[in-house]
Short mmCIF file of C-alpha atoms in Angstrom, two decimals:
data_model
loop_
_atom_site.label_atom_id
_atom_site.label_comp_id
_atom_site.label_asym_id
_atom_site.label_seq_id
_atom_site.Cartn_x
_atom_site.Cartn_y
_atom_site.Cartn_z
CA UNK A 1 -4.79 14.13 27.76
CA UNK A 2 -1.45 14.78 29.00
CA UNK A 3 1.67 14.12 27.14
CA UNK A 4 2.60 11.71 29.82
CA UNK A 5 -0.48 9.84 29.35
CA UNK A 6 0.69 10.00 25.72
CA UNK A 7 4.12 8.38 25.70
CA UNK A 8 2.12 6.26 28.30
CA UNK A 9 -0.59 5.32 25.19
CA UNK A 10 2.38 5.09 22.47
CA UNK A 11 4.84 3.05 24.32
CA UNK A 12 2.05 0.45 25.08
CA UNK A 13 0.89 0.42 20.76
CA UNK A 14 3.47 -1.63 20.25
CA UNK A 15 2.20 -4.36 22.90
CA UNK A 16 -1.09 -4.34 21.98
CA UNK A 17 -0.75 -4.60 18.35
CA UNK A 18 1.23 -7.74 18.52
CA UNK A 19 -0.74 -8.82 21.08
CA UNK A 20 -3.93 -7.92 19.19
CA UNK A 21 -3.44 -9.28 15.30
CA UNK A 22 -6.01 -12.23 15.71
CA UNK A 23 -10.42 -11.20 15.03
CA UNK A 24 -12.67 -13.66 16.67
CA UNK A 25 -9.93 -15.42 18.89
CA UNK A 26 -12.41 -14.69 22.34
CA UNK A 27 -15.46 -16.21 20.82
CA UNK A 28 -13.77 -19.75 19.24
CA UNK A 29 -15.39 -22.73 20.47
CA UNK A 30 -13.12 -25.63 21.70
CA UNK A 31 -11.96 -28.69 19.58
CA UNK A 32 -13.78 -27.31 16.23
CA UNK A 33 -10.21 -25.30 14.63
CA UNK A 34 -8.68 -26.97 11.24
CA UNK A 35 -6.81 -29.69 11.39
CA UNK A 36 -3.65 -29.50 11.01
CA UNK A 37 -4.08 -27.20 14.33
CA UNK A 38 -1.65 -24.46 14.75
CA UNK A 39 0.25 -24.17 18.30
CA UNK A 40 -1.04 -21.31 20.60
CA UNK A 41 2.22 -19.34 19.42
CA UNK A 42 1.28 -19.41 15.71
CA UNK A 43 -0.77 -16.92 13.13
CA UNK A 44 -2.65 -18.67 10.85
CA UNK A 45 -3.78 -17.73 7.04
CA UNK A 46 -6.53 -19.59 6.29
CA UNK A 47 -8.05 -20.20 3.10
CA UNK A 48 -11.61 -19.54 3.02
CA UNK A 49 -14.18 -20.31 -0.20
CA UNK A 50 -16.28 -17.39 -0.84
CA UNK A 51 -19.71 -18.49 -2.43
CA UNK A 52 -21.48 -15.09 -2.69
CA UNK A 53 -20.08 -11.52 -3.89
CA UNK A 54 -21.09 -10.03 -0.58
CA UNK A 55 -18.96 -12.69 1.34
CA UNK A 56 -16.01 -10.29 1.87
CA UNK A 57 -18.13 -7.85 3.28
CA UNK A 58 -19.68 -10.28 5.26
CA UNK A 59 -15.70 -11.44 6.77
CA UNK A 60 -14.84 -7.71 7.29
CA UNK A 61 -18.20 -7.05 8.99
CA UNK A 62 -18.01 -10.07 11.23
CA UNK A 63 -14.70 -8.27 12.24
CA UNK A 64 -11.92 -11.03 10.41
CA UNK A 65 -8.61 -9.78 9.07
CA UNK A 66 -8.89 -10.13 5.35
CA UNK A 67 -6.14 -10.00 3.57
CA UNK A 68 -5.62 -8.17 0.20
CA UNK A 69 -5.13 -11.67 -1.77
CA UNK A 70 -7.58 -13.67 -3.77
CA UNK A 71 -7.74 -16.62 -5.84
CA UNK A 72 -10.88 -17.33 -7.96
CA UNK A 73 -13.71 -17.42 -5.58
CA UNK A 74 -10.97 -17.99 -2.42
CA UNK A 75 -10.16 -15.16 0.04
CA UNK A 76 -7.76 -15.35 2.72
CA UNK A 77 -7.78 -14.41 6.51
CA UNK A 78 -4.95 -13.76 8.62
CA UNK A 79 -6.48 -15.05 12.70
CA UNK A 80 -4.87 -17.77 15.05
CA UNK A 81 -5.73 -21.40 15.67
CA UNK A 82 -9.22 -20.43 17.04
CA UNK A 83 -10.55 -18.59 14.12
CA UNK A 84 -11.35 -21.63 12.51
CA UNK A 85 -14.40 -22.03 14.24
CA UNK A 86 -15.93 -18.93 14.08
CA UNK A 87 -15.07 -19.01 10.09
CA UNK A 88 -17.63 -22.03 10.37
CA UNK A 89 -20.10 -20.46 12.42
CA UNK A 90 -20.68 -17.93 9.39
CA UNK A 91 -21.20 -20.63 7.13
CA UNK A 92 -17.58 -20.80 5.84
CA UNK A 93 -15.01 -24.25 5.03
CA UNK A 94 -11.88 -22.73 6.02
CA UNK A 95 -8.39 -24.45 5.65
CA UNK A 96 -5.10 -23.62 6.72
CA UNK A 97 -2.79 -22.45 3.84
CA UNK A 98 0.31 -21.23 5.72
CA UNK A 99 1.28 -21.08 9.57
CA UNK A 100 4.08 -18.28 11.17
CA UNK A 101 5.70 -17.47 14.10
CA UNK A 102 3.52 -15.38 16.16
CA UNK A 103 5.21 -11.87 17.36
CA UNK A 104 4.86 -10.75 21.06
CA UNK A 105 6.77 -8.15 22.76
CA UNK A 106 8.36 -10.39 24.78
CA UNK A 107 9.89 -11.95 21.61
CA UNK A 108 11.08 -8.85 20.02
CA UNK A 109 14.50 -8.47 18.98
CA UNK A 110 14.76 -4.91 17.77
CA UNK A 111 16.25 -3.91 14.31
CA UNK A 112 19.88 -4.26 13.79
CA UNK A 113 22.41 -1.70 14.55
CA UNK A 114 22.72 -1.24 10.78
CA UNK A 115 18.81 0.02 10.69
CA UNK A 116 17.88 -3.10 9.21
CA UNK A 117 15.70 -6.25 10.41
CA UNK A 118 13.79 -9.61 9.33
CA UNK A 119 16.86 -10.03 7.31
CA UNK A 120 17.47 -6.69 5.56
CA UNK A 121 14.44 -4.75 5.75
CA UNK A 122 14.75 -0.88 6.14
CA UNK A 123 13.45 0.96 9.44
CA UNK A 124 12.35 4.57 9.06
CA UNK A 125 15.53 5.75 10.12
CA UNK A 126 17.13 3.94 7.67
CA UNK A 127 14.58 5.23 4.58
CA UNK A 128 14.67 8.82 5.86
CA UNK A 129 18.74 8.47 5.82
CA UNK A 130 18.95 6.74 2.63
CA UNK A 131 16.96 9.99 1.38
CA UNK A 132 19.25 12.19 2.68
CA UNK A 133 22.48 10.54 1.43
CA UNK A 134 20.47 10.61 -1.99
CA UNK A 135 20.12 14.23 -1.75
CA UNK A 136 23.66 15.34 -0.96
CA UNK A 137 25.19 12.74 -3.49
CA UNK A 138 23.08 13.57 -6.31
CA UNK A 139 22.11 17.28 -5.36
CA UNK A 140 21.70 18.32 -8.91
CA UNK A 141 18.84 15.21 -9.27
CA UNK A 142 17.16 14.94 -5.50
CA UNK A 143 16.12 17.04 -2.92
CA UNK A 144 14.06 15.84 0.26
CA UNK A 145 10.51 17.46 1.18
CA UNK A 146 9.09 17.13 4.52
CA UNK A 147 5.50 17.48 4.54
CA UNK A 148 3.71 16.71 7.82
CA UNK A 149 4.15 14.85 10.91
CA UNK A 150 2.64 11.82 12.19
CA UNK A 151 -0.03 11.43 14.60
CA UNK A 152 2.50 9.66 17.25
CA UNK A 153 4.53 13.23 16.78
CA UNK A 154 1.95 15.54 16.73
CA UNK A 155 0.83 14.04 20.27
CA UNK A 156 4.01 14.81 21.53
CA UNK A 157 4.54 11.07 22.10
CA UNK A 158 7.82 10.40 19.53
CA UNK A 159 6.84 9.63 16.20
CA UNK A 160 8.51 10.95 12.96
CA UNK A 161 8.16 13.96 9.97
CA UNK A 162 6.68 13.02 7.17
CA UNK A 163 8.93 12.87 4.27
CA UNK A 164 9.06 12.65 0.59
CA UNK A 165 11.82 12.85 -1.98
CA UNK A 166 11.47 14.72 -5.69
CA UNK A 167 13.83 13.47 -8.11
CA UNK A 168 14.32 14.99 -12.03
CA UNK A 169 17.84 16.52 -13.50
CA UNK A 170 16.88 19.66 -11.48
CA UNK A 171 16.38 22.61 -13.53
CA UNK A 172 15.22 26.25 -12.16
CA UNK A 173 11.47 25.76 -11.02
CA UNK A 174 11.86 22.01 -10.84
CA UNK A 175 10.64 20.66 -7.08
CA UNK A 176 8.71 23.41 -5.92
CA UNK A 177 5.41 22.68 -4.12
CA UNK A 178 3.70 24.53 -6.97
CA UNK A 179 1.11 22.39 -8.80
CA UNK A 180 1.46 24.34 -11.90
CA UNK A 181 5.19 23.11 -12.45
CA UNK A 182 6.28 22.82 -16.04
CA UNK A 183 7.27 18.95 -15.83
CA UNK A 184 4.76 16.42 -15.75
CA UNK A 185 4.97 14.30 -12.42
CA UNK A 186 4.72 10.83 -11.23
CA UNK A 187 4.17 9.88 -7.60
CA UNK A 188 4.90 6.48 -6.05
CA UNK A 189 4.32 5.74 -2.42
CA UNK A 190 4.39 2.63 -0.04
CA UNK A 191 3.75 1.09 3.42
CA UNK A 192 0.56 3.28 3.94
CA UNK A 193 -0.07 -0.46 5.65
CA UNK A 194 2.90 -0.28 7.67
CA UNK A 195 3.20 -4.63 7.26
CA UNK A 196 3.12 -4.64 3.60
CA UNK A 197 7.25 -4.43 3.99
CA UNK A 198 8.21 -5.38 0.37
CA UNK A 199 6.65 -2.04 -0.82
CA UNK A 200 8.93 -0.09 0.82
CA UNK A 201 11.72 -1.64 -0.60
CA UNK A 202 10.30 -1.51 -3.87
CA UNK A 203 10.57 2.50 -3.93
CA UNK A 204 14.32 2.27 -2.51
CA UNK A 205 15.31 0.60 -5.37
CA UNK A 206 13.23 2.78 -7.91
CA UNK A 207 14.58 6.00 -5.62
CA UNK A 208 18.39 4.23 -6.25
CA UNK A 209 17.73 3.42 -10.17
CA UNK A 210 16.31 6.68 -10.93
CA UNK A 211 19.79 8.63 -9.49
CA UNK A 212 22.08 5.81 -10.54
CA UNK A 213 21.25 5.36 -13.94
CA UNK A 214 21.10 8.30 -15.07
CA UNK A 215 23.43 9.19 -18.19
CA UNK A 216 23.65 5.30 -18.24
CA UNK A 217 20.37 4.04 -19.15
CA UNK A 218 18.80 5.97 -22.18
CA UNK A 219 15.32 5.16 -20.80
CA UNK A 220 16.55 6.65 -17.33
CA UNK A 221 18.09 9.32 -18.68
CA UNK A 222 15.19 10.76 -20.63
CA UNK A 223 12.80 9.82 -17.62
CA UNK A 224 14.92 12.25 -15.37
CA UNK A 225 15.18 15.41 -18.36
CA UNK A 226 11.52 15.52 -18.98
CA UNK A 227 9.62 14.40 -15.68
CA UNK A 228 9.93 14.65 -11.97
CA UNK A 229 9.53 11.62 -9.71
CA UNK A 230 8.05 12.09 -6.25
CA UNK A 231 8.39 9.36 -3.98
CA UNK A 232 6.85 9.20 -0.22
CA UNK A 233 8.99 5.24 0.99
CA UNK A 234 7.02 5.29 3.77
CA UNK A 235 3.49 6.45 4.48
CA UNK A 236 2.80 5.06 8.00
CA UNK A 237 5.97 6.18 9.93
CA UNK A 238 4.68 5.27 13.05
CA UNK A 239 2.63 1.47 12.46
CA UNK A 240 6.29 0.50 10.53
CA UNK A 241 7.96 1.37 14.15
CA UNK A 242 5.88 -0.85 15.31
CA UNK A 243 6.51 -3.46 12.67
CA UNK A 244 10.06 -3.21 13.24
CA UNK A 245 10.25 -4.07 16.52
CA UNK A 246 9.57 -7.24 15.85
CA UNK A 247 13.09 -8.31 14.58
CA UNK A 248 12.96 -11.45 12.54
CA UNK A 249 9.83 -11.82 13.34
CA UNK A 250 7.73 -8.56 12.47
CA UNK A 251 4.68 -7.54 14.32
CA UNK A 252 2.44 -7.33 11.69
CA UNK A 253 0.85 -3.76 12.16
CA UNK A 254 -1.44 -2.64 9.40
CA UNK A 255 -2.74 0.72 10.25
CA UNK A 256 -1.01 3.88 12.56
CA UNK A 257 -0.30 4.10 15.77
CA UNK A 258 -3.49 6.38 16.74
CA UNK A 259 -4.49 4.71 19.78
CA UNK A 260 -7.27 7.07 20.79
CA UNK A 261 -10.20 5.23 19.81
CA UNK A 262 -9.53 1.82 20.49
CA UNK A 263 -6.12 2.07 23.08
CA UNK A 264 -7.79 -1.60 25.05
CA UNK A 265 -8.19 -3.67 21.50
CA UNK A 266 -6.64 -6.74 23.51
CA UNK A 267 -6.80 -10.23 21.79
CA UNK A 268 -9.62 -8.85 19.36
CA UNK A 269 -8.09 -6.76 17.25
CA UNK A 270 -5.31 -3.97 16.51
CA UNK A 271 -4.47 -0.28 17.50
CA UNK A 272 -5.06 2.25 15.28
CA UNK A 273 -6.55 3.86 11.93
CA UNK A 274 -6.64 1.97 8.53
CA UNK A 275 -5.41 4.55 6.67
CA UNK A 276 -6.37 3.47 3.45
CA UNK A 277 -9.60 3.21 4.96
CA UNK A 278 -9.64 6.79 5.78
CA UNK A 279 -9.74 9.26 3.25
CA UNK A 280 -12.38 11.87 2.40
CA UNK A 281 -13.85 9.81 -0.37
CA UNK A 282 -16.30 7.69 -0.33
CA UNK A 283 -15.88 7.11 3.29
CA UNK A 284 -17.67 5.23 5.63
CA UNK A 285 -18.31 3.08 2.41
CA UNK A 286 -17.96 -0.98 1.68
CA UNK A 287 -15.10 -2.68 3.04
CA UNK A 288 -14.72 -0.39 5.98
CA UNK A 289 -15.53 -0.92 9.83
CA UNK A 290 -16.52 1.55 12.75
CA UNK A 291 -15.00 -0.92 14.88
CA UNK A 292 -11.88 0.91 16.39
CA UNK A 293 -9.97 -2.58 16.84
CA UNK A 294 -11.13 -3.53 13.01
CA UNK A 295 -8.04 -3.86 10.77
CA UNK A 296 -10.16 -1.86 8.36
CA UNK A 297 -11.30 0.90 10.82
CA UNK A 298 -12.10 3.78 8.95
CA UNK A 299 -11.45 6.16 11.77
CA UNK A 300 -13.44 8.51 13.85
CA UNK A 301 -14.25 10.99 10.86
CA UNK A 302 -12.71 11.15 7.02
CA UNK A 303 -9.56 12.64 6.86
CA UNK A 304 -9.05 12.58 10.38
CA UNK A 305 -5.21 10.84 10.31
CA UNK A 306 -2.12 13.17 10.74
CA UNK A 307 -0.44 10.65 8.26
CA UNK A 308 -3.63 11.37 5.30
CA UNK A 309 -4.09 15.03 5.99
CA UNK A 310 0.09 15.58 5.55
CA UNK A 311 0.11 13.38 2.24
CA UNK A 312 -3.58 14.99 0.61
CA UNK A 313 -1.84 18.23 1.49
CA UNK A 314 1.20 17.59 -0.76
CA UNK A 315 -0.77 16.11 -3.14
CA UNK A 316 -2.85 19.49 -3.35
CA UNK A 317 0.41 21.35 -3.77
CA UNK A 318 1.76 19.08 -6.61
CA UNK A 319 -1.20 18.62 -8.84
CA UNK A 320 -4.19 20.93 -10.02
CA UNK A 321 -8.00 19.90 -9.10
CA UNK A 322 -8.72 19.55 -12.93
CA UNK A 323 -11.65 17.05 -12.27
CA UNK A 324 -14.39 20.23 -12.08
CA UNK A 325 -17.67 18.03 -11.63
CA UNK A 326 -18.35 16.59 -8.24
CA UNK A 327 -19.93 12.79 -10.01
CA UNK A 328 -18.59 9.08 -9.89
CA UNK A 329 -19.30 9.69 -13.50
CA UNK A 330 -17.75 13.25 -13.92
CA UNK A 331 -14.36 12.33 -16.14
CA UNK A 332 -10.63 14.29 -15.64
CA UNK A 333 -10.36 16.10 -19.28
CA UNK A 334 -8.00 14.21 -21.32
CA UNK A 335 -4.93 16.91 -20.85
CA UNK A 336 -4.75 16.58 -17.45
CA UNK A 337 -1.12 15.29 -16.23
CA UNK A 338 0.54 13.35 -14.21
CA UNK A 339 0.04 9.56 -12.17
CA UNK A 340 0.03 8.56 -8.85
CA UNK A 341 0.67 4.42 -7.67
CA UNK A 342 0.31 3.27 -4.58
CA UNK A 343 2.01 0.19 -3.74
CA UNK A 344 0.71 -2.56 -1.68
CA UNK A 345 0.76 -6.41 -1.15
CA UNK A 346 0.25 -9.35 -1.91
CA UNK A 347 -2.50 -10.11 -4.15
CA UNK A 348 -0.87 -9.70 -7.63
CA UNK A 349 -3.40 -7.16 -8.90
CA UNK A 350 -2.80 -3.51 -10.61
CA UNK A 351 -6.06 -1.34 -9.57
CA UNK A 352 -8.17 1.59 -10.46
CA UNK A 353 -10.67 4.02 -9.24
CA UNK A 354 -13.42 3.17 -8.13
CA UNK A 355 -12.07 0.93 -5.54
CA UNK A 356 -14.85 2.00 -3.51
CA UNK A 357 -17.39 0.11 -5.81
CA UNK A 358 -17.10 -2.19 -8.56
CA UNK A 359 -21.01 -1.06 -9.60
CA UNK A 360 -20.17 2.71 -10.70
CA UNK A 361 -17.22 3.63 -12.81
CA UNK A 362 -15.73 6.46 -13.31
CA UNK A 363 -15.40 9.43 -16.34
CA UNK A 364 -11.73 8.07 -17.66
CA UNK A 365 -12.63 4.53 -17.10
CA UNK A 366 -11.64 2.80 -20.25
CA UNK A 367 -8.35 5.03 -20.29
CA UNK A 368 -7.44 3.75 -16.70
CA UNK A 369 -8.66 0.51 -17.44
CA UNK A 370 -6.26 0.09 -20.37
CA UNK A 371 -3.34 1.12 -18.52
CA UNK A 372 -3.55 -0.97 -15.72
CA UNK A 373 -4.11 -3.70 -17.88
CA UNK A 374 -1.12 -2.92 -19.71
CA UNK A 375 1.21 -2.93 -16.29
CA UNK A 376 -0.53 -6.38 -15.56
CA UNK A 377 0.54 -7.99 -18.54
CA UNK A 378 4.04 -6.52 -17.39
CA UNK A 379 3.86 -7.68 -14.43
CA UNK A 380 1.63 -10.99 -14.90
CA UNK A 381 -1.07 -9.63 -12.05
CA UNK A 382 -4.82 -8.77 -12.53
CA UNK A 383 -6.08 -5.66 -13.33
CA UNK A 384 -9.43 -4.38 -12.66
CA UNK A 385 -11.33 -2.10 -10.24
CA UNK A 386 -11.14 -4.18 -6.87
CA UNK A 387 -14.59 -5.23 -6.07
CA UNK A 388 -14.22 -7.04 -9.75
CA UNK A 389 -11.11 -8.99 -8.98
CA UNK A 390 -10.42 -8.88 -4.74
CA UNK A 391 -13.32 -6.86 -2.55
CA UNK A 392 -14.76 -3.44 -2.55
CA UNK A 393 -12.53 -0.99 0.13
CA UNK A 394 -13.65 2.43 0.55
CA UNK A 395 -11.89 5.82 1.50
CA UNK A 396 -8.70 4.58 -0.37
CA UNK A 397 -5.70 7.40 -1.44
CA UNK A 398 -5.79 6.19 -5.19
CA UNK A 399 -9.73 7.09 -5.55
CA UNK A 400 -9.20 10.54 -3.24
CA UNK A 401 -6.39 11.50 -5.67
CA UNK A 402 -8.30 10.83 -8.31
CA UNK A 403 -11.80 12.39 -7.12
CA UNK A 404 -10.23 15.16 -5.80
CA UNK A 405 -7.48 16.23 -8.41
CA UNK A 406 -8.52 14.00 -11.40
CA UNK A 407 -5.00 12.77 -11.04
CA UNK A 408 -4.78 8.87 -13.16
CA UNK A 409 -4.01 6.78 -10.12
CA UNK A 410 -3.52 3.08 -9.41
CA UNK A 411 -3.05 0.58 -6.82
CA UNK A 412 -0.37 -1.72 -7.54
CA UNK A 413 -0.25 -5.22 -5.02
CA UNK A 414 2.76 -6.97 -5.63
CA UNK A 415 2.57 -10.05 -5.19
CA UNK A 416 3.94 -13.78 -6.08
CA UNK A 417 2.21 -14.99 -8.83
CA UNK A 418 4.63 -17.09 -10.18
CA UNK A 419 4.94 -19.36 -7.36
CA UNK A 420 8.60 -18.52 -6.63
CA UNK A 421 8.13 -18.75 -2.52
CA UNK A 422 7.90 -15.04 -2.38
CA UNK A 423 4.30 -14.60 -1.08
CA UNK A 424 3.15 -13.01 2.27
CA UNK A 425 3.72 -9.82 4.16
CA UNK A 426 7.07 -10.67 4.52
CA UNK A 427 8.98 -13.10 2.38
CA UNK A 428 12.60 -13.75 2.55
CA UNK A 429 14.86 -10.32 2.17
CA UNK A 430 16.06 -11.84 -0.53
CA UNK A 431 13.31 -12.32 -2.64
CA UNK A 432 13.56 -8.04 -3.17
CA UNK A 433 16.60 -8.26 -6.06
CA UNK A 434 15.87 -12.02 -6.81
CA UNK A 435 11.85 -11.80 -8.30
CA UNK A 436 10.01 -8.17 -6.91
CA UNK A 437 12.08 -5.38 -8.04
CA UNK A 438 13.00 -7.03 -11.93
CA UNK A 439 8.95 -7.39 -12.07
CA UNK A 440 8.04 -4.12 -10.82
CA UNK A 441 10.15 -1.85 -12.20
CA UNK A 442 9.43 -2.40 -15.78
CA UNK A 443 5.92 -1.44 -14.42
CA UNK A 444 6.73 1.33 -13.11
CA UNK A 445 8.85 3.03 -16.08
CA UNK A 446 5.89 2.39 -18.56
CA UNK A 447 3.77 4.24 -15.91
CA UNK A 448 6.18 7.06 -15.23
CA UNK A 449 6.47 7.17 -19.03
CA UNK A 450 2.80 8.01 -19.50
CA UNK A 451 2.33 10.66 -16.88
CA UNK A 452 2.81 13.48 -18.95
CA UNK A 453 -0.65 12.68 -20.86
CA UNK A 454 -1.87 9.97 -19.16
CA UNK A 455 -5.32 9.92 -20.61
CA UNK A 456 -4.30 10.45 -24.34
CA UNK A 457 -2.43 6.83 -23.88
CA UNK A 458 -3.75 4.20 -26.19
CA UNK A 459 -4.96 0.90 -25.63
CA UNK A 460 -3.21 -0.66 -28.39
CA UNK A 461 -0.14 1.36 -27.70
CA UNK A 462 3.73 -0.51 -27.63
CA UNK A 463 6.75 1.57 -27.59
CA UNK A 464 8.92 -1.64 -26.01
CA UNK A 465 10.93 0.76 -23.85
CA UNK A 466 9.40 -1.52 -20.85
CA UNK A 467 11.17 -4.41 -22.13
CA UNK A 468 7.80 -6.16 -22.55
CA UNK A 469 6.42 -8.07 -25.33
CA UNK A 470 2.71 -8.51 -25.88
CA UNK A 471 -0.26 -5.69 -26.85
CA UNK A 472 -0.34 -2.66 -24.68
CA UNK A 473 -4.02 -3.64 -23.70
CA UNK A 474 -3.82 -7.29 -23.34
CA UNK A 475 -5.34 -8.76 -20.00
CA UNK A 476 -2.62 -10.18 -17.80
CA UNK A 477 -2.29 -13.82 -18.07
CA UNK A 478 -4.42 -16.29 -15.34
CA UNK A 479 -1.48 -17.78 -13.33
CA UNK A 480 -3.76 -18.69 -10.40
CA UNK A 481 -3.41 -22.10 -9.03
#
């Protein structure tokens, strides 16, 4: 294909993923949507009752856009006034829970000159800037790593490098891409779903703290002499392009902008690779569609994303392969170091390998277990392996980092569970300082705290650094409503 045809293919992405957000919208029937019903203009979450364990397979098979949220036995589908009635033809009650604006490209507004949009959220330029202004203010404590290119680059069609920041009080050897280094690391990334906007912001602020508050806040300070932080802001270069576009009202684009196996999704789906669908894992497993216009399409083969390849790479280069045995049930040995979160939204959960399936657990299960339930009672979310507390989703990074390397890994979905108007893809800019970032980063200290022995950390264990109160272990409270 010609890199004509290519700019051709790119430039149109944008179109057809705003155009294309909505499953089952062709085959509605007439005068059967939910009342009240939604102008033609409008994307529509509906609540939808789930009976049966398989019934979120049964949504993602049928081709729906389910979204990572749950409450008790209710799961939640992001379609347009029509979906209604093919939600009812499977055998499902849906209602509507919230309506939006619905992005087109003729609606778009374009970030602001200032790299911002939707009221203050970052574009890539503006994250891969912000790391660079990091680096040359604090050039003793950051330095910037570019580790791949995205698939809209590699195609010659735009796109961006792939980039990731390492942050410690830099000391000879410190930062190399050398996965015997002597500190212990931790590794946060976000938007891997390029819609899920809040995460991004989430590791601006922890990218900001960490430099900041160092030689200010004692926590900080011994954080930065003992460990270093790696932090990829954004994942999915290309899909948050995409989402940007949109203005104040954001196209919401899940996956990349890999338009080579589904470039005519239409009204009936989305552009692109999941790619949290998509690595070498497990793949091909539960929650995942061959459907190229799925929002959970897994891709044409496992690991077959620019975006995935780059990141596994640097993950290869940062942390041994300690897990020898090749088993669900084969365990990490209990020196192994380091921790990897990857952030997503909005279901108010903190997850663990395997996400793949809730059936089979894994050698360091109770260790994991206990320290994702200890971040939920920080944060007030959930914790379990998904299929027990939201669905089953296979070829996810947290389970390749951990299958592959034996690296402790988690899937954090931040969320608003305390009913403080902050839900969705993408609440109010505001809501960032106001309610996310004072819940999450307690969260992520603890967790950044533990990564030089990870596996050696105790159920029972309290060292109230995170500002928490409660046992270590304790299940996170039931805020549902």
């Amino acid at each position: 294909m010609s890199r004509t045809r290519l700019a051709a293919l790119a430039a149109g992405a944008t179109a057809l993923a705003a155009a294309a957000m909505f499953p089952q919208a062709s085959s509605a029937v007439a005068g059967t949507t939910a009342a009240p019903s939604p102008s033609p203009d409008t994307a529509v979450v509906y609540r939808v009752p789930a009976h049966h364990k398989q019934d979120a397979q049964k949504l993602i098979r049928a081709g729906y856009d389910l979204l990572e949220r749950r409450q008790g036995d209710d799961l939640f589908v992001l379609g347009d006034r029509n979906s209604a009635a093919g939600l009812r033809r499977l055998g499902f009650a849906p209602t509507v829970e919230s309506t939006m604006p619905r992005s087109r490209p003729s609606a778009h507004t374009r970030p602001d000159a200032d790299g911002t949009y939707d009221g203050g959220y970052h574009t890539v330029d503006a994250h891969y800037a912000h790391l660079d202004q990091v680096a040359a203010a604090h050039p003793d404590m950051a330095t910037v790593v570019t580790y791949g290119q995205s698939w809209l680059k590699q195609a010659g069609a735009g796109g961006h490098d792939l980039k990731a920041i390492c942050i410690t009080r830099i000391k000879p050897g410190d930062c190399q891409l050398n996965p015997n280094a002597a500190k212990p690391r931790f590794f946060l990334m976000s938007q891997i779903h390029a819609r899920e906007i809040t995460t991004g912001e989430v590791s601006w602020r922890w990218i900001d703290t960490l430099t900041n508050d160092y030689g200010k806040d004692p926590d900080i300070t011994r954080l930065m002499d003992s460990t270093e932080m790696w932090v990829v802001p954004i994942a999915n270069p290309d899909g948050v392009d995409i989402v940007a576009q949109g203005g104040d009202n954001p196209v919401l684009q899940r996956k990349n902008a890999d338009n080579a196996n589904g470039v005519s999704c239409g009204w009936t789906g989305q552009t692109g690779v999941d790619l949290n669908r998509n690595a070498g894992t497990h793949w091909g497993g539960l929650g995942t569609s061959t459907q190229p216009c799925s929002e959970v399409y897994l891709g044409p083969a496992a690991d077959s994303e620019a975006e995935n390849t780059g990141l596994e790479s640097l993950f290869r280069q940062l942390y041994p392969a300690v897990r020898t045995g090749t088993g669900d049930s084969d365990p990490a040995p209990a020196d192994a170091k380091g921790m990897m979160i990857s952030l997503h939204s909005d279901a108010s959960m903190v997850l663990f390998p395997w996400e793949a399936d809730h059936t089979i657990h894994s050698g360091n299960d109770a260790t994991l277990r206990a320290l994702a339930a200890r971040m939920g009672s920080i944060t007030g979310y959930q914790s379990g392996q998904a299929g027990e507390i939201l669905y089953d989703a296979s070829g996810g990074t947290d389970d390749w980092t951990y299958d592959k390397l034996g690296l402790a890994s988690f899937t954090i979905e931040i969320g608003d569970v305390d009913g403080r108007g902050c839900s969705g893809f993408t609440p109010s800019f505001s809501c960032q300082d106001s309610y996310f970032w004072p819940k999450i980063k307690p969260a992520l200290l603890y967790a950044a705290q533990h990564a030089a022995a990870p596996y050696q950390a105790s159920s029972d264990e309290s060292d109230g650094s995170d500002g928490s109160t409660g046992p270590a272990g304790a299940a996170a409270p039931d805020r549902r409503h």
